[in-house]
Amino acid sequence: MRKLLTIFLTPLVFAGCSESNSSSPPGRSDLHGDIAPGDSNGGDDSSNEADGADTQAQPDALEDSIGSDLETQDLQTAETDAQVNDSTDASAPIVEAGSYLTHIPSSAGGAAGISVRVTYPATADARYDGYAPVVLEVQGGHSPGSVSLQAPASILVDDGFVVVEFALPGGGIGVDASGGDYDYRGPNCQQAVADVARYAAGNLADNDGHRLPELVPNALTSNVGMTARSNGGNLAINTLARHAEARAAVKWLAMWESPIGDQYVTVDLGSNDALNSVYTPGTCTTTGCPWPSLADLIEFDPEGTTELTNPVNNQPRVLDGSFFVDSNESGEQDPGEFQFGGIAGDLGPGLGWYPSADLSLVIQSESERLFDGDRPDWLPTHQQIAAFWNDRDGSKQIEALSNAAPDLLVLYIATLTDHVQGQPDHPHVLTTMDAFLDASHPWVRLNPDQ
């Protein structure tokens, strides 16, 4: 893996990409030029990809940065200006600020469809001469999420954007719920996101027969972007890579501290308060993070417990047994020794504990030593685990996405102290950037600055 010699991460507002940077070909020198220096702490350290706690309260760095990044010459291009001019022969329609809730049809949403809330600014506050670009917010965590019961406060709306939020299949409550079955951000969820993208671009009518521009006449549906917080980045990348209709609608993708890769989603390398000692900083590549000593140090404690949260109803389940790194080779899990997390997924019937595919391979190779008898009934087979991540690991789709959507503008926002990932070399950031650069993606930026 090509390496950045120096990385500066900033926690607050990034003012945008300079015109000189936008015309540079992708490469390490270009990436260095786009890293904004900063040294203060940011993010929500209490959040965790593995327990889905990052779906609601998030720092405002992503929304702040999008608002400023889109003000630069890189994104406010002559093409965008032409699209605005072509959309009307007169001034923008007069629209008062507002918000509405609707449902859109989707094969992933059953009879009810997918629940969507749209919040928009007044014409006077819209970003481009009375017109408002559209932002589709892809939520983080692992739950199906829900829409706001009333118009949410939004920095992006304040900055002149139309904001589209939604509940994934099976998410939400009562009349505001989405139909369909939640599949833990697999194909059903990706189909739902693709259909919401179509609606955001004005290419799909809601269940009442209305398209978004009919309800928000000054929506600039030729400029639709996605913001993806944390684990939402994997869902966004998978959706765009696999659905041509979503790629046709979405012009830019901005990710905030997204753990792109199964080892990051499951926090295999450790969080801010509990690092995995078998990981050597600087060794991750775009295909994974090696841990050559793990096969000798991994242990399974049948008397231990592993906490698993059902993301659909947020109900906890305590599993009998735990996998840990036996750092002192005592044969027992001692205080301070790293315990692996994993995430919940369907094992039919009931929930299964899904580790990363890399950890699953180690468990499989050491099964005879680890288990006195059968594997735990909550542990899927390696084949099931590999198939699970093939559907959900965004890192596997970056090259395909770049090839299919070379004009997609990609921004990655990161802070010095990540909201979950704890390793000092920030491998989840570097490997994501490397993957896009290895694919020769024309426009990708880390913490863009002026």
Tab-separated table of C-alpha atoms in Angstrom:
chain	number	residue	atom	x	y	z
A	1	MET	CA	0.000	0.000	0.000
A	2	ARG	CA	1.248	3.453	-0.815
A	3	LYS	CA	1.651	5.410	2.393
A	4	LEU	CA	1.117	8.987	3.450
A	5	LEU	CA	4.234	10.168	5.225
A	6	THR	CA	2.268	12.700	7.224
A	7	ILE	CA	-1.421	12.916	7.974
A	8	PHE	CA	-3.176	15.864	9.561
A	9	LEU	CA	-6.784	15.503	10.574
A	10	THR	CA	-9.081	18.318	11.575
A	11	PRO	CA	-12.213	18.034	13.705
A	12	LEU	CA	-14.288	21.024	12.754
A	13	VAL	CA	-14.995	22.985	9.581
A	14	PHE	CA	-13.230	22.387	6.264
A	15	ALA	CA	-13.612	25.332	3.978
A	16	GLY	CA	-13.466	23.634	0.597
A	17	CYS	CA	-11.132	22.485	-2.150
A	18	SER	CA	-9.004	24.979	-4.016
A	19	GLU	CA	-9.277	25.381	-7.760
A	20	SER	CA	-5.668	24.293	-8.196
A	21	ASN	CA	-6.313	21.082	-6.319
A	22	SER	CA	-9.358	20.245	-8.388
A	23	SER	CA	-7.392	20.255	-11.618
A	24	SER	CA	-4.627	17.993	-10.332
A	25	PRO	CA	-4.555	14.310	-11.236
A	26	PRO	CA	-5.092	11.907	-8.338
A	27	GLY	CA	-1.993	10.912	-6.429
A	28	ARG	CA	-0.162	11.268	-3.162
A	29	SER	CA	0.971	14.836	-3.733
A	30	ASP	CA	-2.623	15.786	-4.503
A	31	LEU	CA	-3.853	14.024	-1.375
A	32	HIS	CA	-1.312	15.795	0.830
A	33	GLY	CA	-2.468	19.090	-0.566
A	34	ASP	CA	-6.034	18.316	0.463
A	35	ILE	CA	-5.379	17.381	4.098
A	36	ALA	CA	-6.414	20.186	6.383
A	37	PRO	CA	-4.168	20.591	9.446
A	38	GLY	CA	-5.678	20.481	12.891
A	39	ASP	CA	-4.974	19.007	16.269
A	40	SER	CA	-8.052	19.317	18.422
A	41	ASN	CA	-10.404	16.538	19.403
A	42	GLY	CA	-13.674	15.948	17.593
A	43	GLY	CA	-16.308	13.308	17.108
A	44	ASP	CA	-18.405	11.314	19.472
A	45	ASP	CA	-16.164	8.870	21.324
A	46	SER	CA	-19.162	7.143	22.877
A	47	SER	CA	-20.353	5.893	19.491
A	48	ASN	CA	-19.473	2.461	18.178
A	49	GLU	CA	-20.026	0.851	14.794
A	50	ALA	CA	-20.384	-2.545	16.417
A	51	ASP	CA	-23.269	-1.522	18.661
A	52	GLY	CA	-25.016	0.883	16.305
A	53	ALA	CA	-24.830	3.825	18.697
A	54	ASP	CA	-23.894	6.368	16.056
A	55	THR	CA	-27.204	6.653	14.250
A	56	GLN	CA	-28.545	9.750	15.963
A	57	ALA	CA	-26.289	12.310	17.660
A	58	GLN	CA	-23.293	13.172	15.482
A	59	PRO	CA	-20.848	16.059	15.388
A	60	ASP	CA	-21.596	18.740	12.846
A	61	ALA	CA	-18.252	18.461	11.019
A	62	LEU	CA	-19.747	16.662	8.026
A	63	GLU	CA	-22.605	19.107	7.511
A	64	ASP	CA	-20.307	22.081	8.105
A	65	SER	CA	-17.766	20.797	5.605
A	66	ILE	CA	-20.316	19.968	2.917
A	67	GLY	CA	-21.783	23.436	3.177
A	68	SER	CA	-18.377	25.003	2.651
A	69	ASP	CA	-16.956	22.500	0.157
A	70	LEU	CA	-19.835	22.977	-2.259
A	71	GLU	CA	-19.174	26.713	-2.328
A	72	THR	CA	-15.862	26.302	-4.162
A	73	GLN	CA	-15.086	26.353	-7.849
A	74	ASP	CA	-14.511	22.597	-7.781
A	75	LEU	CA	-18.152	21.828	-7.116
A	76	GLN	CA	-19.979	24.984	-8.164
A	77	THR	CA	-18.964	24.441	-11.785
A	78	ALA	CA	-20.080	26.050	-14.992
A	79	GLU	CA	-22.022	22.847	-15.646
A	80	THR	CA	-24.037	23.346	-12.459
A	81	ASP	CA	-24.663	26.966	-13.401
A	82	ALA	CA	-25.918	25.831	-16.797
A	83	GLN	CA	-28.227	23.315	-15.179
A	84	VAL	CA	-29.731	26.065	-13.048
A	85	ASN	CA	-30.156	28.356	-16.033
A	86	ASP	CA	-31.677	25.585	-18.150
A	87	SER	CA	-34.230	24.772	-15.455
A	88	THR	CA	-36.016	28.105	-15.695
A	89	ASP	CA	-36.272	31.150	-17.906
A	90	ALA	CA	-37.048	33.384	-14.946
A	91	SER	CA	-36.153	33.689	-11.309
A	92	ALA	CA	-36.521	30.743	-8.963
A	93	PRO	CA	-40.043	29.890	-7.748
A	94	ILE	CA	-40.993	31.475	-4.446
A	95	VAL	CA	-40.962	28.740	-1.805
A	96	GLU	CA	-41.404	29.078	1.937
A	97	ALA	CA	-39.275	26.855	4.164
A	98	GLY	CA	-41.000	23.637	5.115
A	99	SER	CA	-40.921	19.897	5.632
A	100	TYR	CA	-43.127	16.963	4.705
A	101	LEU	CA	-43.340	13.227	5.280
A	102	THR	CA	-44.221	10.755	2.544
A	103	HIS	CA	-43.683	7.168	1.416
A	104	ILE	CA	-42.176	6.111	-1.884
A	105	PRO	CA	-42.666	2.824	-3.735
A	106	SER	CA	-39.828	0.319	-3.562
A	107	SER	CA	-39.566	-3.409	-4.074
A	108	ALA	CA	-37.721	-3.429	-0.744
A	109	GLY	CA	-40.499	-1.571	1.088
A	110	GLY	CA	-43.503	-3.857	0.770
A	111	ALA	CA	-46.979	-2.393	0.447
A	112	ALA	CA	-46.195	0.637	2.615
A	113	GLY	CA	-43.054	1.653	0.760
A	114	ILE	CA	-40.095	3.551	2.196
A	115	SER	CA	-40.706	6.366	4.672
A	116	VAL	CA	-39.095	9.645	3.586
A	117	ARG	CA	-38.948	13.114	5.128
A	118	VAL	CA	-37.973	16.119	3.023
A	119	THR	CA	-36.948	19.410	4.655
A	120	TYR	CA	-36.194	22.452	2.525
A	121	PRO	CA	-35.228	26.128	2.797
A	122	ALA	CA	-37.079	29.168	1.582
A	123	THR	CA	-36.170	30.481	-1.851
A	124	ALA	CA	-34.385	33.413	-0.231
A	125	ASP	CA	-32.131	31.014	1.677
A	126	ALA	CA	-31.479	28.518	-1.126
A	127	ARG	CA	-27.870	28.001	-2.071
A	128	TYR	CA	-27.716	28.902	-5.759
A	129	ASP	CA	-29.732	31.969	-6.782
A	130	GLY	CA	-32.903	30.651	-5.222
A	131	TYR	CA	-32.290	27.007	-6.128
A	132	ALA	CA	-31.443	24.367	-3.530
A	133	PRO	CA	-29.311	21.282	-4.251
A	134	VAL	CA	-30.569	18.038	-2.737
A	135	VAL	CA	-28.787	15.979	-0.076
A	136	LEU	CA	-29.701	12.372	0.683
A	137	GLU	CA	-28.621	11.505	4.242
A	138	VAL	CA	-27.482	7.875	4.656
A	139	GLN	CA	-27.482	7.026	8.348
A	140	GLY	CA	-24.684	5.280	10.207
A	141	GLY	CA	-24.819	2.525	12.793
A	142	HIS	CA	-26.520	-0.794	12.162
A	143	SER	CA	-30.204	-0.113	12.786
A	144	PRO	CA	-32.857	0.538	10.127
A	145	GLY	CA	-33.284	4.029	11.535
A	146	SER	CA	-36.341	6.253	11.394
A	147	VAL	CA	-37.379	9.628	10.052
A	148	SER	CA	-37.815	12.699	12.216
A	149	LEU	CA	-41.346	13.064	13.535
A	150	GLN	CA	-41.176	16.778	12.824
A	151	ALA	CA	-38.967	19.053	10.754
A	152	PRO	CA	-35.419	18.509	12.044
A	153	ALA	CA	-32.894	21.239	12.714
A	154	SER	CA	-30.293	20.928	9.973
A	155	ILE	CA	-27.146	22.862	9.204
A	156	LEU	CA	-27.482	21.777	5.596
A	157	VAL	CA	-30.985	23.232	5.326
A	158	ASP	CA	-29.641	26.415	6.903
A	159	ASP	CA	-26.942	26.389	4.212
A	160	GLY	CA	-29.544	26.221	1.473
A	161	PHE	CA	-29.889	22.497	0.755
A	162	VAL	CA	-32.950	20.291	0.475
A	163	VAL	CA	-32.380	17.421	2.934
A	164	VAL	CA	-33.901	13.981	2.332
A	165	GLU	CA	-33.894	11.487	5.198
A	166	PHE	CA	-35.460	8.039	5.243
A	167	ALA	CA	-35.993	4.850	7.236
A	168	LEU	CA	-34.567	1.628	5.849
A	169	PRO	CA	-36.940	-1.327	5.306
A	170	GLY	CA	-38.529	-2.338	8.594
A	171	GLY	CA	-37.478	0.892	10.297
A	172	GLY	CA	-39.566	3.587	11.906
A	173	ILE	CA	-42.693	3.539	14.056
A	174	GLY	CA	-46.400	3.453	13.209
A	175	VAL	CA	-47.552	5.463	10.212
A	176	ASP	CA	-44.020	6.791	9.793
A	177	ALA	CA	-42.521	3.313	9.370
A	178	SER	CA	-41.054	1.830	6.226
A	179	GLY	CA	-42.444	-1.450	4.977
A	180	GLY	CA	-40.426	-4.494	4.050
A	181	ASP	CA	-37.901	-6.528	5.990
A	182	TYR	CA	-34.627	-5.238	7.367
A	183	ASP	CA	-31.671	-7.261	6.085
A	184	TYR	CA	-28.872	-5.617	8.054
A	185	ARG	CA	-27.881	-3.236	5.237
A	186	GLY	CA	-27.800	-5.926	2.594
A	187	PRO	CA	-29.491	-5.972	-0.845
A	188	ASN	CA	-32.924	-4.878	0.463
A	189	CYS	CA	-31.485	-1.814	2.161
A	190	GLN	CA	-29.376	-0.963	-0.868
A	191	GLN	CA	-32.434	-1.167	-3.115
A	192	ALA	CA	-34.277	1.178	-0.761
A	193	VAL	CA	-31.448	3.728	-0.843
A	194	ALA	CA	-31.363	3.535	-4.641
A	195	ASP	CA	-35.092	4.253	-4.807
A	196	VAL	CA	-34.782	7.181	-2.405
A	197	ALA	CA	-32.008	8.539	-4.643
A	198	ARG	CA	-34.368	8.289	-7.620
A	199	TYR	CA	-36.996	10.207	-5.651
A	200	ALA	CA	-34.453	12.848	-4.596
A	201	ALA	CA	-33.552	13.407	-8.249
A	202	GLY	CA	-37.190	13.758	-9.305
A	203	ASN	CA	-37.157	10.456	-11.181
A	204	LEU	CA	-39.698	8.642	-8.991
A	205	ALA	CA	-43.132	9.692	-7.729
A	206	ASP	CA	-44.196	9.008	-4.150
A	207	ASN	CA	-47.165	6.833	-3.189
A	208	ASP	CA	-49.466	9.809	-3.741
A	209	GLY	CA	-48.180	10.335	-7.266
A	210	HIS	CA	-46.075	13.428	-6.533
A	211	ARG	CA	-42.450	13.944	-7.494
A	212	LEU	CA	-40.157	15.979	-5.285
A	213	PRO	CA	-39.918	19.001	-7.660
A	214	GLU	CA	-43.710	19.301	-7.593
A	215	LEU	CA	-43.611	19.758	-3.816
A	216	VAL	CA	-40.345	21.724	-3.711
A	217	PRO	CA	-40.305	23.648	-7.015
A	218	ASN	CA	-36.877	25.208	-6.464
A	219	ALA	CA	-35.151	21.893	-5.705
A	220	LEU	CA	-32.063	21.563	-7.897
A	221	THR	CA	-32.552	17.896	-8.721
A	222	SER	CA	-29.662	17.944	-11.190
A	223	ASN	CA	-27.332	18.374	-8.190
A	224	VAL	CA	-28.052	15.498	-5.784
A	225	GLY	CA	-25.460	14.321	-3.287
A	226	MET	CA	-25.170	11.748	-0.525
A	227	THR	CA	-23.837	12.328	2.964
A	228	ALA	CA	-22.908	9.136	4.783
A	229	ARG	CA	-22.093	9.108	8.460
A	230	SER	CA	-19.898	6.330	9.803
A	231	ASN	CA	-21.169	2.898	8.695
A	232	GLY	CA	-23.472	4.667	6.257
A	233	GLY	CA	-20.443	4.895	3.978
A	234	ASN	CA	-20.537	1.153	3.306
A	235	LEU	CA	-24.242	1.322	2.478
A	236	ALA	CA	-23.737	4.311	0.189
A	237	ILE	CA	-20.810	2.774	-1.723
A	238	ASN	CA	-22.586	-0.554	-2.168
A	239	THR	CA	-25.752	1.162	-3.365
A	240	LEU	CA	-23.981	3.348	-5.894
A	241	ALA	CA	-21.799	0.513	-7.165
A	242	ARG	CA	-24.711	-1.875	-7.662
A	243	HIS	CA	-27.532	0.407	-8.836
A	244	ALA	CA	-27.203	2.346	-12.076
A	245	GLU	CA	-30.315	4.392	-11.282
A	246	ALA	CA	-28.668	5.646	-8.089
A	247	ARG	CA	-25.453	6.514	-9.935
A	248	ALA	CA	-27.452	8.460	-12.496
A	249	ALA	CA	-29.031	10.518	-9.723
A	250	VAL	CA	-26.095	11.153	-7.373
A	251	LYS	CA	-23.294	13.554	-8.324
A	252	TRP	CA	-21.231	13.546	-5.133
A	253	LEU	CA	-20.638	11.459	-2.007
A	254	ALA	CA	-19.342	12.825	1.301
A	255	MET	CA	-18.430	10.349	4.053
A	256	TRP	CA	-17.749	11.123	7.708
A	257	GLU	CA	-15.333	8.747	9.491
A	258	SER	CA	-16.745	5.799	7.575
A	259	PRO	CA	-15.277	2.362	8.451
A	260	ILE	CA	-15.019	1.054	4.889
A	261	GLY	CA	-14.104	-2.610	5.338
A	262	ASP	CA	-15.413	-5.400	7.560
A	263	GLN	CA	-12.485	-5.295	10.008
A	264	TYR	CA	-13.266	-1.644	10.690
A	265	VAL	CA	-17.030	-2.131	10.951
A	266	THR	CA	-16.496	-4.814	13.606
A	267	VAL	CA	-13.759	-2.685	15.234
A	268	ASP	CA	-11.276	-5.569	15.023
A	269	LEU	CA	-8.319	-3.252	15.555
A	270	GLY	CA	-9.761	-1.698	18.665
A	271	SER	CA	-11.569	1.431	19.756
A	272	ASN	CA	-10.296	4.534	21.483
A	273	ASP	CA	-10.352	2.902	24.914
A	274	ALA	CA	-9.410	-0.682	23.947
A	275	LEU	CA	-6.802	-1.383	21.264
A	276	ASN	CA	-6.035	-4.790	19.787
A	277	SER	CA	-2.412	-5.594	20.638
A	278	VAL	CA	-1.870	-7.968	17.698
A	279	TYR	CA	-2.223	-5.154	15.169
A	280	THR	CA	0.951	-3.376	14.070
A	281	PRO	CA	0.222	0.213	12.972
A	282	GLY	CA	1.047	0.909	9.358
A	283	THR	CA	0.426	-2.612	8.067
A	284	CYS	CA	-3.131	-2.350	6.720
A	285	THR	CA	-3.690	-2.478	2.971
A	286	THR	CA	-6.767	-1.976	0.838
A	287	THR	CA	-7.493	-5.702	1.145
A	288	GLY	CA	-7.211	-6.045	4.912
A	289	CYS	CA	-5.156	-5.710	8.071
A	290	PRO	CA	-2.733	-8.566	8.874
A	291	TRP	CA	-2.251	-10.011	12.347
A	292	PRO	CA	0.259	-12.875	11.993
A	293	SER	CA	0.358	-13.653	15.716
A	294	LEU	CA	-3.414	-13.926	16.194
A	295	ALA	CA	-3.623	-17.643	15.392
A	296	ASP	CA	-1.372	-18.333	18.384
A	297	LEU	CA	-3.037	-15.863	20.749
A	298	ILE	CA	-6.766	-16.126	20.009
A	299	GLU	CA	-8.792	-17.975	22.636
A	300	PHE	CA	-12.441	-18.797	23.206
A	301	ASP	CA	-13.765	-18.549	26.746
A	302	PRO	CA	-16.964	-20.629	27.078
A	303	GLU	CA	-17.579	-19.016	30.464
A	304	GLY	CA	-17.311	-15.507	29.058
A	305	THR	CA	-20.077	-13.470	27.488
A	306	THR	CA	-20.503	-11.455	24.310
A	307	GLU	CA	-23.069	-8.676	24.157
A	308	LEU	CA	-25.082	-8.425	20.959
A	309	THR	CA	-27.771	-5.854	20.231
A	310	ASN	CA	-30.665	-6.555	17.893
A	311	PRO	CA	-30.568	-3.505	15.601
A	312	VAL	CA	-34.251	-3.815	14.697
A	313	ASN	CA	-35.662	-3.422	18.205
A	314	ASN	CA	-32.501	-2.348	20.052
A	315	GLN	CA	-32.901	-5.265	22.447
A	316	PRO	CA	-29.691	-6.691	23.907
A	317	ARG	CA	-28.794	-10.351	23.811
A	318	VAL	CA	-26.016	-11.866	25.895
A	319	LEU	CA	-24.233	-14.751	24.167
A	320	ASP	CA	-22.501	-17.520	26.068
A	321	GLY	CA	-18.808	-17.408	25.226
A	322	SER	CA	-16.295	-14.842	23.992
A	323	PHE	CA	-13.293	-14.588	21.667
A	324	PHE	CA	-10.297	-12.685	23.000
A	325	VAL	CA	-6.582	-12.066	22.494
A	326	ASP	CA	-4.675	-13.942	25.196
A	327	SER	CA	-1.818	-11.444	25.296
A	328	ASN	CA	-0.099	-12.996	28.325
A	329	GLU	CA	-0.856	-16.562	27.175
A	330	SER	CA	-2.413	-17.431	30.521
A	331	GLY	CA	-5.249	-19.381	28.930
A	332	GLU	CA	-7.797	-17.103	30.601
A	333	GLN	CA	-9.252	-13.731	29.747
A	334	ASP	CA	-7.565	-11.293	32.072
A	335	PRO	CA	-8.487	-7.631	32.612
A	336	GLY	CA	-7.320	-5.456	29.745
A	337	GLU	CA	-7.096	-8.233	27.167
A	338	PHE	CA	-8.861	-7.392	23.923
A	339	GLN	CA	-12.241	-9.015	23.268
A	340	PHE	CA	-13.613	-9.158	19.726
A	341	GLY	CA	-16.924	-7.490	18.973
A	342	GLY	CA	-18.683	-8.527	15.774
A	343	ILE	CA	-22.139	-7.363	14.692
A	344	ALA	CA	-25.625	-8.836	14.592
A	345	GLY	CA	-27.040	-10.489	11.509
A	346	ASP	CA	-29.783	-12.929	10.625
A	347	LEU	CA	-28.914	-16.594	11.205
A	348	GLY	CA	-32.432	-17.952	10.611
A	349	PRO	CA	-33.902	-18.450	13.062
A	350	GLY	CA	-32.567	-15.858	15.450
A	351	LEU	CA	-29.581	-13.560	15.466
A	352	GLY	CA	-26.075	-14.595	14.592
A	353	TRP	CA	-22.770	-13.029	15.640
A	354	TYR	CA	-20.880	-11.943	12.534
A	355	PRO	CA	-17.154	-11.280	12.940
A	356	SER	CA	-15.074	-9.961	10.075
A	357	ALA	CA	-14.214	-12.456	7.353
A	358	ASP	CA	-10.543	-12.192	8.370
A	359	LEU	CA	-11.300	-13.113	11.978
A	360	SER	CA	-13.604	-15.881	10.804
A	361	LEU	CA	-10.733	-17.454	8.859
A	362	VAL	CA	-8.571	-17.508	11.982
A	363	ILE	CA	-11.408	-19.009	14.036
A	364	GLN	CA	-11.955	-21.654	11.373
A	365	SER	CA	-8.272	-22.590	11.237
A	366	GLU	CA	-8.079	-22.876	15.035
A	367	SER	CA	-11.494	-24.492	15.618
A	368	GLU	CA	-10.197	-27.810	16.943
A	369	ARG	CA	-8.097	-26.012	19.534
A	370	LEU	CA	-10.676	-23.372	20.443
A	371	PHE	CA	-13.811	-25.468	20.896
A	372	ASP	CA	-14.355	-28.447	23.131
A	373	GLY	CA	-17.021	-29.929	20.895
A	374	ASP	CA	-19.342	-28.013	18.580
A	375	ARG	CA	-18.998	-24.375	17.611
A	376	PRO	CA	-21.373	-21.975	19.391
A	377	ASP	CA	-24.812	-22.036	17.774
A	378	TRP	CA	-24.685	-18.257	17.431
A	379	LEU	CA	-21.530	-18.367	15.253
A	380	PRO	CA	-22.254	-18.686	11.508
A	381	THR	CA	-20.049	-20.797	9.274
A	382	HIS	CA	-17.183	-19.101	7.473
A	383	GLN	CA	-19.106	-19.425	4.204
A	384	GLN	CA	-22.082	-17.607	5.732
A	385	ILE	CA	-19.831	-14.903	7.155
A	386	ALA	CA	-18.009	-14.375	3.851
A	387	ALA	CA	-21.326	-14.121	1.983
A	388	PHE	CA	-22.652	-11.664	4.579
A	389	TRP	CA	-19.715	-9.307	4.051
A	390	ASN	CA	-19.671	-9.698	0.281
A	391	ASP	CA	-23.057	-7.979	0.358
A	392	ARG	CA	-22.103	-5.280	2.870
A	393	ASP	CA	-18.369	-4.455	2.789
A	394	GLY	CA	-18.013	-1.276	0.753
A	395	SER	CA	-14.272	-1.726	0.209
A	396	LYS	CA	-15.019	-4.581	-2.179
A	397	GLN	CA	-17.000	-2.231	-4.438
A	398	ILE	CA	-14.799	0.867	-4.649
A	399	GLU	CA	-13.075	-0.122	-7.891
A	400	ALA	CA	-16.392	-1.068	-9.496
A	401	LEU	CA	-17.939	2.213	-8.351
A	402	SER	CA	-15.058	4.252	-9.719
A	403	ASN	CA	-15.233	2.478	-13.066
A	404	ALA	CA	-19.000	2.907	-13.300
A	405	ALA	CA	-19.116	6.499	-12.022
A	406	PRO	CA	-15.838	8.277	-12.834
A	407	ASP	CA	-17.519	11.683	-12.514
A	408	LEU	CA	-18.655	11.057	-8.928
A	409	LEU	CA	-17.084	13.575	-6.542
A	410	VAL	CA	-15.882	11.801	-3.378
A	411	LEU	CA	-15.088	13.564	-0.104
A	412	TYR	CA	-13.942	11.900	3.113
A	413	ILE	CA	-14.119	13.840	6.374
A	414	ALA	CA	-12.008	12.587	9.294
A	415	THR	CA	-10.959	13.881	12.696
A	416	LEU	CA	-7.817	13.468	14.752
A	417	THR	CA	-9.729	11.341	17.263
A	418	ASP	CA	-12.209	9.133	15.454
A	419	HIS	CA	-15.614	8.536	17.017
A	420	VAL	CA	-14.836	4.778	17.191
A	421	GLN	CA	-11.591	3.637	15.573
A	422	GLY	CA	-8.660	3.954	17.968
A	423	GLN	CA	-5.476	3.005	16.123
A	424	PRO	CA	-3.076	5.965	15.817
A	425	ASP	CA	-2.371	5.453	12.101
A	426	HIS	CA	-6.041	5.898	11.096
A	427	PRO	CA	-5.997	2.869	8.769
A	428	HIS	CA	-9.708	3.113	7.963
A	429	VAL	CA	-9.078	6.556	6.476
A	430	LEU	CA	-5.899	5.730	4.582
A	431	THR	CA	-7.089	2.468	3.054
A	432	THR	CA	-10.302	4.072	1.811
A	433	MET	CA	-8.380	6.896	0.180
A	434	ASP	CA	-5.857	4.434	-1.240
A	435	ALA	CA	-8.631	2.301	-2.728
A	436	PHE	CA	-10.078	5.250	-4.647
A	437	LEU	CA	-6.611	6.395	-5.720
A	438	ASP	CA	-5.626	2.879	-6.781
A	439	ALA	CA	-8.749	2.894	-8.941
A	440	SER	CA	-7.492	6.184	-10.476
A	441	HIS	CA	-10.678	7.904	-9.400
A	442	PRO	CA	-10.507	11.419	-10.872
A	443	TRP	CA	-11.847	13.384	-7.888
A	444	VAL	CA	-11.374	12.217	-4.311
A	445	ARG	CA	-10.466	14.467	-1.392
A	446	LEU	CA	-9.619	13.996	2.282
A	447	ASN	CA	-10.576	16.926	4.517
A	448	PRO	CA	-10.637	19.466	1.669
A	449	ASP	CA	-9.299	22.908	2.509
A	450	GLN	CA	-8.864	26.247	0.782
